[in-house]
mmCIF file of C-alpha atoms and ligand atoms in Angstrom:
data_model
loop_
_atom_site.group_PDB
_atom_site.id
_atom_site.type_symbol
_atom_site.label_atom_id
_atom_site.label_comp_id
_atom_site.label_asym_id
_atom_site.label_seq_id
_atom_site.Cartn_x
_atom_site.Cartn_y
_atom_site.Cartn_z
ATOM 1 C CA UNK A 1 1.258 34.475 8.485
ATOM 2 C CA UNK A 2 -2.207 34.367 6.899
ATOM 3 C CA UNK A 3 -4.379 31.528 7.843
ATOM 4 C CA UNK A 4 -4.033 28.952 4.806
ATOM 5 C CA UNK A 5 -6.037 26.021 6.504
ATOM 6 C CA UNK A 6 -7.409 24.004 3.455
ATOM 7 C CA UNK A 7 -9.818 21.271 3.320
ATOM 8 C CA UNK A 8 -9.045 18.477 1.086
ATOM 9 C CA UNK A 9 -11.464 15.811 0.342
ATOM 10 C CA UNK A 10 -9.774 12.509 -1.231
ATOM 11 C CA UNK A 11 -11.469 9.784 -3.061
ATOM 12 C CA UNK A 12 -9.888 6.073 -3.728
ATOM 13 C CA UNK A 13 -11.137 3.432 -5.800
ATOM 14 C CA UNK A 14 -8.058 2.154 -7.611
ATOM 15 C CA UNK A 15 -8.837 -1.633 -6.953
ATOM 16 C CA UNK A 16 -11.510 -3.030 -4.434
ATOM 17 C CA UNK A 17 -11.968 -0.597 -1.576
ATOM 18 C CA UNK A 18 -14.110 2.436 -2.175
ATOM 19 C CA UNK A 19 -13.185 5.175 0.390
ATOM 20 C CA UNK A 20 -13.223 8.885 0.990
ATOM 21 C CA UNK A 21 -11.600 11.016 3.511
ATOM 22 C CA UNK A 22 -11.422 14.726 4.438
ATOM 23 C CA UNK A 23 -8.012 16.342 5.537
ATOM 24 C CA UNK A 24 -7.499 19.619 7.092
ATOM 25 C CA UNK A 25 -4.059 21.200 6.971
ATOM 26 C CA UNK A 26 -1.841 24.254 6.710
ATOM 27 C CA UNK A 27 -0.031 24.443 3.329
ATOM 28 C CA UNK A 28 2.383 27.305 3.898
ATOM 29 C CA UNK A 29 3.595 26.366 7.583
ATOM 30 C CA UNK A 30 7.131 25.446 7.719
ATOM 31 C CA UNK A 31 6.391 22.211 9.265
ATOM 32 C CA UNK A 32 3.479 19.948 8.047
ATOM 33 C CA UNK A 33 0.541 20.220 10.206
ATOM 34 C CA UNK A 34 -2.696 18.420 9.482
ATOM 35 C CA UNK A 35 -5.623 16.568 11.039
ATOM 36 C CA UNK A 36 -7.822 14.243 9.333
ATOM 37 C CA UNK A 37 -11.562 15.112 9.739
ATOM 38 C CA UNK A 38 -12.967 11.637 8.529
ATOM 39 C CA UNK A 39 -12.058 8.467 6.723
ATOM 40 C CA UNK A 40 -14.334 6.089 5.479
ATOM 41 C CA UNK A 41 -13.493 2.686 3.802
ATOM 42 C CA UNK A 42 -16.209 0.437 2.173
ATOM 43 C CA UNK A 43 -14.500 -3.064 1.624
ATOM 44 C CA UNK A 44 -15.407 -5.381 -1.045
ATOM 45 C CA UNK A 45 -13.843 -8.409 0.585
ATOM 46 C CA UNK A 46 -17.145 -10.223 1.010
ATOM 47 C CA UNK A 47 -17.974 -9.727 -3.003
ATOM 48 C CA UNK A 48 -14.621 -11.079 -4.192
ATOM 49 C CA UNK A 49 -14.424 -14.090 -1.783
ATOM 50 C CA UNK A 50 -16.926 -15.684 -3.689
ATOM 51 C CA UNK A 51 -14.647 -15.437 -7.114
ATOM 52 C CA UNK A 52 -11.321 -16.030 -5.061
ATOM 53 C CA UNK A 53 -10.020 -12.668 -6.414
ATOM 54 C CA UNK A 54 -10.966 -9.210 -7.958
ATOM 55 C CA UNK A 55 -13.142 -9.517 -11.085
ATOM 56 C CA UNK A 56 -12.478 -5.961 -12.204
ATOM 57 C CA UNK A 57 -16.085 -5.400 -13.876
ATOM 58 C CA UNK A 58 -17.508 -6.711 -10.562
ATOM 59 C CA UNK A 59 -15.207 -4.071 -8.489
ATOM 60 C CA UNK A 60 -16.249 -1.321 -10.827
ATOM 61 C CA UNK A 61 -20.275 -2.006 -10.262
ATOM 62 C CA UNK A 62 -19.847 -2.280 -6.535
ATOM 63 C CA UNK A 63 -17.807 1.263 -6.670
ATOM 64 C CA UNK A 64 -20.634 2.740 -8.653
ATOM 65 C CA UNK A 65 -22.980 1.571 -5.774
ATOM 66 C CA UNK A 66 -20.767 2.782 -3.036
ATOM 67 C CA UNK A 67 -19.102 5.971 -4.078
ATOM 68 C CA UNK A 68 -21.824 8.447 -3.354
ATOM 69 C CA UNK A 69 -22.744 7.181 0.343
ATOM 70 C CA UNK A 70 -19.335 6.658 1.091
ATOM 71 C CA UNK A 71 -18.372 10.447 -0.126
ATOM 72 C CA UNK A 72 -21.619 11.685 1.851
ATOM 73 C CA UNK A 73 -20.540 10.021 4.867
ATOM 74 C CA UNK A 74 -16.991 11.458 4.817
ATOM 75 C CA UNK A 75 -18.335 14.857 4.525
ATOM 76 C CA UNK A 76 -21.081 14.244 7.307
ATOM 77 C CA UNK A 77 -18.402 12.754 9.680
ATOM 78 C CA UNK A 78 -16.052 15.845 8.831
ATOM 79 C CA UNK A 79 -19.200 18.059 9.634
ATOM 80 C CA UNK A 80 -18.600 19.842 6.264
ATOM 81 C CA UNK A 81 -20.755 20.718 3.118
ATOM 82 C CA UNK A 82 -19.281 20.486 -0.380
ATOM 83 C CA UNK A 83 -19.121 24.272 -0.419
ATOM 84 C CA UNK A 84 -16.707 24.014 2.473
ATOM 85 C CA UNK A 85 -13.977 22.077 0.600
ATOM 86 C CA UNK A 86 -11.089 23.782 -1.155
ATOM 87 C CA UNK A 87 -9.702 20.766 -3.041
ATOM 88 C CA UNK A 88 -10.927 17.305 -4.346
ATOM 89 C CA UNK A 89 -8.054 15.105 -4.826
ATOM 90 C CA UNK A 90 -8.754 11.455 -6.576
ATOM 91 C CA UNK A 91 -6.531 8.401 -7.040
ATOM 92 C CA UNK A 92 -6.248 8.763 -10.900
ATOM 93 C CA UNK A 93 -3.646 5.826 -11.262
ATOM 94 C CA UNK A 94 -2.018 3.250 -11.180
ATOM 95 C CA UNK A 95 -4.463 0.584 -10.542
ATOM 96 C CA UNK A 96 -7.560 -1.424 -12.178
ATOM 97 C CA UNK A 97 -8.941 1.018 -15.117
ATOM 98 C CA UNK A 98 -12.317 0.304 -14.600
ATOM 99 C CA UNK A 99 -12.111 0.945 -10.966
ATOM 100 C CA UNK A 100 -10.036 3.994 -11.220
ATOM 101 C CA UNK A 101 -12.589 5.392 -13.880
ATOM 102 C CA UNK A 102 -15.344 5.215 -11.185
ATOM 103 C CA UNK A 103 -13.578 7.350 -8.613
ATOM 104 C CA UNK A 104 -12.002 9.790 -11.129
ATOM 105 C CA UNK A 105 -15.153 10.588 -13.142
ATOM 106 C CA UNK A 106 -17.391 10.891 -9.973
ATOM 107 C CA UNK A 107 -14.549 13.263 -8.657
ATOM 108 C CA UNK A 108 -14.815 15.189 -11.792
ATOM 109 C CA UNK A 109 -18.501 15.637 -11.606
ATOM 110 C CA UNK A 110 -18.006 17.148 -8.226
ATOM 111 C CA UNK A 111 -15.514 19.626 -9.353
ATOM 112 C CA UNK A 112 -17.609 20.606 -12.254
ATOM 113 C CA UNK A 113 -20.758 21.006 -10.153
ATOM 114 C CA UNK A 114 -18.792 22.855 -7.438
ATOM 115 C CA UNK A 115 -15.807 24.659 -9.152
ATOM 116 C CA UNK A 116 -13.651 23.136 -6.574
ATOM 117 C CA UNK A 117 -10.292 22.469 -8.158
ATOM 118 C CA UNK A 118 -8.864 18.940 -8.614
ATOM 119 C CA UNK A 119 -5.734 17.184 -7.352
ATOM 120 C CA UNK A 120 -5.248 13.897 -9.291
ATOM 121 C CA UNK A 121 -2.981 11.896 -7.317
ATOM 122 C CA UNK A 122 -1.013 8.659 -7.452
ATOM 123 C CA UNK A 123 -1.890 5.712 -5.576
ATOM 124 C CA UNK A 124 1.732 4.755 -4.696
ATOM 125 C CA UNK A 125 2.292 8.111 -3.598
ATOM 126 C CA UNK A 126 -0.518 7.682 -1.315
ATOM 127 C CA UNK A 127 1.176 4.660 0.139
ATOM 128 C CA UNK A 128 4.622 6.452 0.289
ATOM 129 C CA UNK A 129 3.079 9.302 2.443
ATOM 130 C CA UNK A 130 0.862 6.883 4.573
ATOM 131 C CA UNK A 131 3.943 6.217 6.748
ATOM 132 C CA UNK A 132 4.012 10.005 7.927
ATOM 133 C CA UNK A 133 0.557 10.156 8.931
ATOM 134 C CA UNK A 134 1.333 10.759 12.745
ATOM 135 C CA UNK A 135 5.092 11.796 13.242
ATOM 136 C CA UNK A 136 5.392 14.107 10.162
ATOM 137 C CA UNK A 137 7.241 16.941 11.795
ATOM 138 C CA UNK A 138 9.481 14.951 13.569
ATOM 139 C CA UNK A 139 10.705 12.790 10.661
ATOM 140 C CA UNK A 140 14.613 12.474 10.070
ATOM 141 C CA UNK A 141 15.716 12.605 6.586
ATOM 142 C CA UNK A 142 16.813 10.961 4.520
ATOM 143 C CA UNK A 143 14.207 8.257 4.803
ATOM 144 C CA UNK A 144 14.186 5.018 2.911
ATOM 145 C CA UNK A 145 10.872 3.941 2.186
ATOM 146 C CA UNK A 146 9.786 0.640 1.510
ATOM 147 C CA UNK A 147 6.320 0.233 -0.413
ATOM 148 C CA UNK A 148 4.776 -3.307 -0.391
ATOM 149 C CA UNK A 149 1.534 -3.643 -2.106
ATOM 150 C CA UNK A 150 -0.286 -6.231 -4.214
ATOM 151 C CA UNK A 151 0.953 -4.754 -7.354
ATOM 152 C CA UNK A 152 4.315 -3.018 -6.247
ATOM 153 C CA UNK A 153 7.577 -3.581 -4.513
ATOM 154 C CA UNK A 154 9.491 -0.608 -4.096
ATOM 155 C CA UNK A 155 12.326 1.082 -2.348
ATOM 156 C CA UNK A 156 12.007 4.907 -2.248
ATOM 157 C CA UNK A 157 14.744 7.155 -1.155
ATOM 158 C CA UNK A 158 13.394 10.457 0.264
ATOM 159 C CA UNK A 159 15.767 13.538 0.892
ATOM 160 C CA UNK A 160 13.086 15.433 2.220
ATOM 161 C CA UNK A 161 8.992 15.601 1.654
ATOM 162 C CA UNK A 162 9.293 17.128 -1.611
ATOM 163 C CA UNK A 163 12.297 15.087 -3.282
ATOM 164 C CA UNK A 164 12.002 11.250 -3.613
ATOM 165 C CA UNK A 165 13.570 8.662 -6.141
ATOM 166 C CA UNK A 166 12.699 5.014 -6.923
ATOM 167 C CA UNK A 167 15.726 3.258 -6.317
ATOM 168 C CA UNK A 168 14.448 -0.435 -6.548
ATOM 169 C CA UNK A 169 11.496 -2.112 -8.152
ATOM 170 C CA UNK A 170 10.077 -5.722 -8.553
ATOM 171 C CA UNK A 171 11.193 -7.358 -11.714
ATOM 172 C CA UNK A 172 8.175 -9.711 -12.031
ATOM 173 C CA UNK A 173 5.723 -10.537 -9.036
ATOM 174 C CA UNK A 174 5.023 -8.023 -6.301
ATOM 175 C CA UNK A 175 5.423 -9.247 -2.688
ATOM 176 C CA UNK A 176 1.814 -9.057 -2.232
ATOM 177 C CA UNK A 177 1.020 -10.946 -5.470
ATOM 178 C CA UNK A 178 3.293 -13.598 -4.327
ATOM 179 C CA UNK A 179 1.338 -13.865 -1.022
ATOM 180 C CA UNK A 180 -1.938 -14.105 -2.756
ATOM 181 C CA UNK A 181 -0.583 -16.783 -5.161
ATOM 182 C CA UNK A 182 1.080 -18.899 -2.407
ATOM 183 C CA UNK A 183 -2.251 -18.583 -0.629
ATOM 184 C CA UNK A 184 -4.123 -20.081 -3.702
ATOM 185 C CA UNK A 185 -1.452 -22.784 -3.880
ATOM 186 C CA UNK A 186 -2.671 -23.710 -0.312
ATOM 187 C CA UNK A 187 -6.209 -23.277 -1.079
ATOM 188 C CA UNK A 188 -6.723 -20.438 1.353
ATOM 189 C CA UNK A 189 -9.721 -17.992 0.825
ATOM 190 C CA UNK A 190 -9.452 -14.510 -0.373
ATOM 191 C CA UNK A 191 -7.587 -12.305 0.371
ATOM 192 C CA UNK A 192 -4.506 -14.444 0.532
ATOM 193 C CA UNK A 193 -1.994 -12.316 2.479
ATOM 194 C CA UNK A 194 -3.683 -12.016 5.763
ATOM 195 C CA UNK A 195 -4.709 -15.644 5.624
ATOM 196 C CA UNK A 196 -1.005 -16.817 5.139
ATOM 197 C CA UNK A 197 -0.169 -14.411 7.823
ATOM 198 C CA UNK A 198 -2.538 -15.992 10.368
ATOM 199 C CA UNK A 199 -1.660 -19.806 9.248
ATOM 200 C CA UNK A 200 2.158 -18.829 9.721
ATOM 201 C CA UNK A 201 1.720 -18.508 13.283
ATOM 202 C CA UNK A 202 1.324 -22.232 13.771
ATOM 203 C CA UNK A 203 4.176 -23.148 11.687
ATOM 204 C CA UNK A 204 7.001 -25.224 13.328
ATOM 205 C CA UNK A 205 9.593 -26.112 10.837
ATOM 206 C CA UNK A 206 11.418 -23.550 8.694
ATOM 207 C CA UNK A 207 11.775 -24.753 5.090
ATOM 208 C CA UNK A 208 14.745 -23.210 3.438
ATOM 209 C CA UNK A 209 13.044 -21.315 0.758
ATOM 210 C CA UNK A 210 15.261 -19.583 -1.749
ATOM 211 C CA UNK A 211 15.908 -15.767 -0.894
ATOM 212 C CA UNK A 212 15.727 -14.363 -4.498
ATOM 213 C CA UNK A 213 18.136 -11.490 -5.651
ATOM 214 C CA UNK A 214 19.403 -11.066 -2.196
ATOM 215 C CA UNK A 215 23.168 -11.305 -3.365
ATOM 216 C CA UNK A 216 22.750 -9.162 -6.303
ATOM 217 C CA UNK A 217 24.300 -5.686 -6.205
ATOM 218 C CA UNK A 218 20.845 -3.821 -7.048
ATOM 219 C CA UNK A 219 17.797 -3.045 -5.208
ATOM 220 C CA UNK A 220 15.506 -4.559 -7.025
ATOM 221 C CA UNK A 221 13.235 -7.707 -5.978
ATOM 222 C CA UNK A 222 11.813 -10.853 -7.675
ATOM 223 C CA UNK A 223 9.260 -13.064 -6.115
ATOM 224 C CA UNK A 224 7.904 -15.453 -8.903
ATOM 225 C CA UNK A 225 10.961 -17.660 -8.253
ATOM 226 C CA UNK A 226 10.123 -18.120 -4.589
ATOM 227 C CA UNK A 227 6.308 -18.765 -5.408
ATOM 228 C CA UNK A 228 7.644 -21.553 -8.093
ATOM 229 C CA UNK A 229 9.982 -22.932 -5.316
ATOM 230 C CA UNK A 230 6.721 -23.244 -2.914
ATOM 231 C CA UNK A 231 4.833 -24.826 -5.747
ATOM 232 C CA UNK A 232 7.642 -27.488 -6.198
ATOM 233 C CA UNK A 233 7.940 -28.308 -2.543
ATOM 234 C CA UNK A 234 3.975 -28.749 -2.304
ATOM 235 C CA UNK A 235 4.167 -31.127 -5.275
ATOM 236 C CA UNK A 236 7.092 -33.181 -3.961
ATOM 237 C CA UNK A 237 4.965 -33.659 -0.686
ATOM 238 C CA UNK A 238 1.605 -34.248 -2.131
ATOM 239 C CA UNK A 239 2.438 -35.782 -5.627
ATOM 240 C CA UNK A 240 1.204 -34.481 -8.752
ATOM 241 C CA UNK A 241 -2.090 -35.638 -10.178
ATOM 242 C CA UNK A 242 -1.879 -38.385 -12.961
ATOM 243 C CA UNK A 243 1.509 -39.314 -11.616
ATOM 244 C CA UNK A 244 0.957 -41.941 -8.653
ATOM 245 C CA UNK A 245 -1.140 -41.006 -5.759
ATOM 246 C CA UNK A 246 -1.922 -37.580 -4.912
ATOM 247 C CA UNK A 247 -2.880 -36.380 -1.405
ATOM 248 C CA UNK A 248 -3.626 -33.161 0.239
ATOM 249 C CA UNK A 249 -1.510 -31.075 2.425
ATOM 250 C CA UNK A 250 -1.986 -31.368 6.237
ATOM 251 C CA UNK A 251 -2.813 -28.425 8.190
ATOM 252 C CA UNK A 252 0.670 -28.441 9.804
ATOM 253 C CA UNK A 253 2.284 -28.766 6.439
ATOM 254 C CA UNK A 254 0.336 -25.707 5.318
ATOM 255 C CA UNK A 255 1.604 -23.809 8.379
ATOM 256 C CA UNK A 256 4.926 -24.651 7.912
ATOM 257 C CA UNK A 257 5.008 -23.395 4.353
ATOM 258 C CA UNK A 258 3.242 -20.324 5.337
ATOM 259 C CA UNK A 259 5.703 -19.525 8.114
ATOM 260 C CA UNK A 260 8.668 -20.365 5.620
ATOM 261 C CA UNK A 261 7.601 -18.449 2.821
ATOM 262 C CA UNK A 262 6.529 -15.146 5.086
ATOM 263 C CA UNK A 263 10.271 -15.651 6.622
ATOM 264 C CA UNK A 264 11.774 -15.736 2.962
ATOM 265 C CA UNK A 265 9.888 -12.557 1.818
ATOM 266 C CA UNK A 266 10.616 -10.699 5.254
ATOM 267 C CA UNK A 267 14.209 -11.710 5.180
ATOM 268 C CA UNK A 268 14.905 -10.364 1.735
ATOM 269 C CA UNK A 269 12.850 -7.173 2.154
ATOM 270 C CA UNK A 270 14.700 -6.208 5.467
ATOM 271 C CA UNK A 271 18.205 -7.096 3.985
ATOM 272 C CA UNK A 272 17.740 -5.205 0.949
ATOM 273 C CA UNK A 273 16.369 -2.328 2.901
ATOM 274 C CA UNK A 274 19.295 -2.258 5.239
ATOM 275 C CA UNK A 275 21.665 -2.171 2.301
ATOM 276 C CA UNK A 276 20.130 0.827 0.894
ATOM 277 C CA UNK A 277 19.971 2.415 4.386
ATOM 278 C CA UNK A 278 23.865 2.125 4.435
ATOM 279 C CA UNK A 279 24.575 3.215 1.273
ATOM 280 C CA UNK A 280 22.455 6.394 1.377
ATOM 281 C CA UNK A 281 23.015 7.003 5.252
ATOM 282 C CA UNK A 282 19.364 6.987 5.953
ATOM 283 C CA UNK A 283 18.161 7.911 9.450
ATOM 284 C CA UNK A 284 14.674 6.564 8.989
ATOM 285 C CA UNK A 285 12.719 3.652 7.566
ATOM 286 C CA UNK A 286 9.289 3.956 6.576
ATOM 287 C CA UNK A 287 7.289 0.895 5.793
ATOM 288 C CA UNK A 288 3.756 1.043 3.802
ATOM 289 C CA UNK A 289 1.488 -0.829 1.299
ATOM 290 C CA UNK A 290 -0.801 -3.829 2.178
ATOM 291 C CA UNK A 291 1.930 -6.132 3.081
ATOM 292 C CA UNK A 292 3.068 -3.628 5.698
ATOM 293 C CA UNK A 293 -0.034 -4.956 7.699
ATOM 294 C CA UNK A 294 2.152 -8.438 8.020
ATOM 295 C CA UNK A 295 3.209 -8.961 11.643
ATOM 296 C CA UNK A 296 6.335 -10.886 10.700
ATOM 297 C CA UNK A 297 7.529 -8.032 8.182
ATOM 298 C CA UNK A 298 6.814 -5.137 10.809
ATOM 299 C CA UNK A 299 8.802 -7.048 13.448
ATOM 300 C CA UNK A 300 11.833 -7.924 11.317
ATOM 301 C CA UNK A 301 12.239 -4.374 10.112
ATOM 302 C CA UNK A 302 11.495 -2.813 13.635
ATOM 303 C CA UNK A 303 14.096 -5.071 15.078
ATOM 304 C CA UNK A 304 16.730 -4.236 12.051
ATOM 305 C CA UNK A 305 15.870 -0.553 13.007
ATOM 306 C CA UNK A 306 16.416 -0.867 16.450
ATOM 307 C CA UNK A 307 19.727 -2.833 16.180
ATOM 308 C CA UNK A 308 21.181 0.196 13.682
ATOM 309 C CA UNK A 309 19.561 3.108 15.737
ATOM 310 C CA UNK A 310 17.121 4.235 12.864
ATOM 311 C CA UNK A 311 13.859 5.778 13.346
ATOM 312 C CA UNK A 312 10.801 3.416 12.192
ATOM 313 C CA UNK A 313 7.801 4.525 10.705
ATOM 314 C CA UNK A 314 4.733 2.332 9.897
ATOM 315 C CA UNK A 315 1.100 3.081 9.464
ATOM 316 C CA UNK A 316 -1.431 1.500 11.874
ATOM 317 C CA UNK A 317 -2.544 -1.952 10.577
ATOM 318 C CA UNK A 318 -6.107 -0.470 9.033
ATOM 319 C CA UNK A 319 -4.336 2.473 7.019
ATOM 320 C CA UNK A 320 -1.683 -0.346 5.370
ATOM 321 C CA UNK A 321 -4.089 -1.336 2.963
ATOM 322 C CA UNK A 322 -6.050 0.699 0.572
ATOM 323 C CA UNK A 323 -7.822 3.793 2.249
ATOM 324 C CA UNK A 324 -8.347 7.393 1.192
ATOM 325 C CA UNK A 325 -6.735 9.052 4.274
ATOM 326 C CA UNK A 326 -3.387 8.289 2.467
ATOM 327 C CA UNK A 327 -4.571 10.107 -0.611
ATOM 328 C CA UNK A 328 -5.667 13.113 0.861
ATOM 329 C CA UNK A 329 -2.182 13.239 2.858
ATOM 330 C CA UNK A 330 -0.315 12.579 -0.744
ATOM 331 C CA UNK A 331 -2.463 15.542 -2.236
ATOM 332 C CA UNK A 332 -1.627 17.604 1.014
ATOM 333 C CA UNK A 333 2.262 17.130 0.733
ATOM 334 C CA UNK A 334 2.068 17.730 -3.102
ATOM 335 C CA UNK A 335 0.182 20.990 -2.439
ATOM 336 C CA UNK A 336 2.891 22.061 0.149
ATOM 337 C CA UNK A 337 5.574 21.220 -2.658
ATOM 338 C CA UNK A 338 4.016 23.673 -5.066
ATOM 339 C CA UNK A 339 1.879 21.230 -7.291
ATOM 340 C CA UNK A 340 -0.904 23.136 -8.991
ATOM 341 C CA UNK A 341 -4.537 21.607 -9.084
ATOM 342 C CA UNK A 342 -5.901 20.499 -12.506
ATOM 343 C CA UNK A 343 -9.061 21.585 -14.250
ATOM 344 C CA UNK A 344 -11.465 18.503 -14.390
ATOM 345 C CA UNK A 345 -11.728 18.588 -18.082
ATOM 346 C CA UNK A 346 -7.587 17.727 -18.076
ATOM 347 C CA UNK A 347 -7.997 14.835 -15.606
ATOM 348 C CA UNK A 348 -8.289 11.314 -16.692
ATOM 349 C CA UNK A 349 -7.829 7.851 -15.099
ATOM 350 C CA UNK A 350 -4.082 6.472 -15.997
ATOM 351 C CA UNK A 351 -3.838 2.798 -14.894
ATOM 352 C CA UNK A 352 -0.106 2.669 -15.749
ATOM 353 C CA UNK A 353 1.034 5.982 -13.839
ATOM 354 C CA UNK A 354 4.209 4.947 -12.254
ATOM 355 C CA UNK A 355 6.314 7.290 -9.766
ATOM 356 C CA UNK A 356 9.997 7.262 -10.438
HETATM 357 O O1 KG4 B 401 -1.920 -1.916 -0.788
HETATM 358 P P1 KG4 B 401 -3.212 -2.717 -0.921
HETATM 359 O O2 KG4 B 401 -4.051 -2.776 -0.155
HETATM 360 O O3 KG4 B 401 -3.514 -2.915 -2.476
HETATM 361 C C1 KG4 B 401 -2.626 -2.505 -3.402
HETATM 362 O O4 KG4 B 401 -2.256 -1.288 -3.539
HETATM 363 O O5 KG4 B 401 -2.144 -3.567 -4.198
HETATM 364 O O6 KG4 B 401 -2.490 -3.993 -0.815
HETATM 365 C C2 KG4 B 401 -3.018 -5.574 -0.994
HETATM 366 C C3 KG4 B 401 -2.084 -6.635 -0.777
HETATM 367 C C4 KG4 B 401 -2.671 -8.177 -1.149
HETATM 368 O O7 KG4 B 401 -1.676 -8.792 -1.994
HETATM 369 C C5 KG4 B 401 -2.717 -8.576 0.202
HETATM 370 O O8 KG4 B 401 -2.818 -9.949 0.288
HETATM 371 C C6 KG4 B 401 -1.641 -7.990 1.044
HETATM 372 O O9 KG4 B 401 -1.541 -6.856 0.458
HETATM 373 N N1 KG4 B 401 -1.755 -8.174 2.529
HETATM 374 C C7 KG4 B 401 -1.018 -8.899 3.353
HETATM 375 C C8 KG4 B 401 -1.345 -8.697 4.610
HETATM 376 N N2 KG4 B 401 -2.704 -7.661 4.612
HETATM 377 C C9 KG4 B 401 -2.767 -7.608 3.023
HETATM 378 N N3 KG4 B 401 0.108 -9.723 3.163
HETATM 379 C C10 KG4 B 401 0.690 -10.244 3.904
HETATM 380 N N4 KG4 B 401 0.290 -10.078 5.307
HETATM 381 C C11 KG4 B 401 -0.741 -9.247 5.670
HETATM 382 N N5 KG4 B 401 -1.180 -9.354 6.921
HETATM 383 ZN ZN1 ZN B 402 -2.598 -0.059 -2.584
#
């Protein structure tokens, strides 16, 4: 077979990380074979800590400042020049529109200047494929993939790398959003998810928070009721301002809430995943998205997979949250599936681009 190793530069700016990565992979081999030549992530956490969350215009401005040095470093680390690239992949949705525009327009400029074709790539597909960064040639299909990020909670059935179908979604808040909102209730710093996770380690008493939609006969999720249950529980302990005396939560009370909330989320996600695995006779569970960095969730799913004799795929911790390596990987698998590149003039940021 002719040597069809291709170099893909990927750029990611959908929220608050400016990232670039280079992947080299063989497109036409029967089995996927690729390696990452570089991966650079410039986090904006310190900037957004000051406001307790992401202010889109502030994020976009930081992307503008970072995108060129981050991309240059990704090329330098890969020991490649622009002319050595075969494709330029970019996250063009979903995400914050002003953030997406920075990466997308930058990639379009690079493509126009170099005549390198573009691969507009979906951010959720990036998370989806991120779970296959290592064992991709040994994966046993069908795969039940669970993606838990700041904006999405999804169950995806994968028959193979080319064919997937979203079988469950959140009807309101995503799991990551619930982590962030509960963290705010507990007055923890941004980003909330990892802070809840750290605090949960000191929890002693398991408060029986609700397991939303666990008994419903579908694969959808809802986390806004759980967040409200945490709010009511907290108000019951501390009192409400203007109605008698109000006090702050103790450190132990906060830790108990964090642990119990985390238990409830992990419980719902694990049990619904198992139900879908059984229905579709899956052989593998793949976990991805920012909340996949949560130790409790990883442990619960790993234990469930062990009990049920399933393969369990999860990215390393640093590849759960947003990065460009996962975008390069999604673009690579799309090329292998026969997806054609697009002319730069046809590419535009699409903040509402959902996979189905
Ligand atoms: O995938 P991601 O980086 O961005 C989106 O695509 O949304 O996910 C970010 C989300 C945030 O809600 C963050 O709080 C959550 O992932 N997160 C965690 C942990 N690390 C990040 N949630 C729970 N435990 C963690 N260790
Ligand atoms: Zn993400």
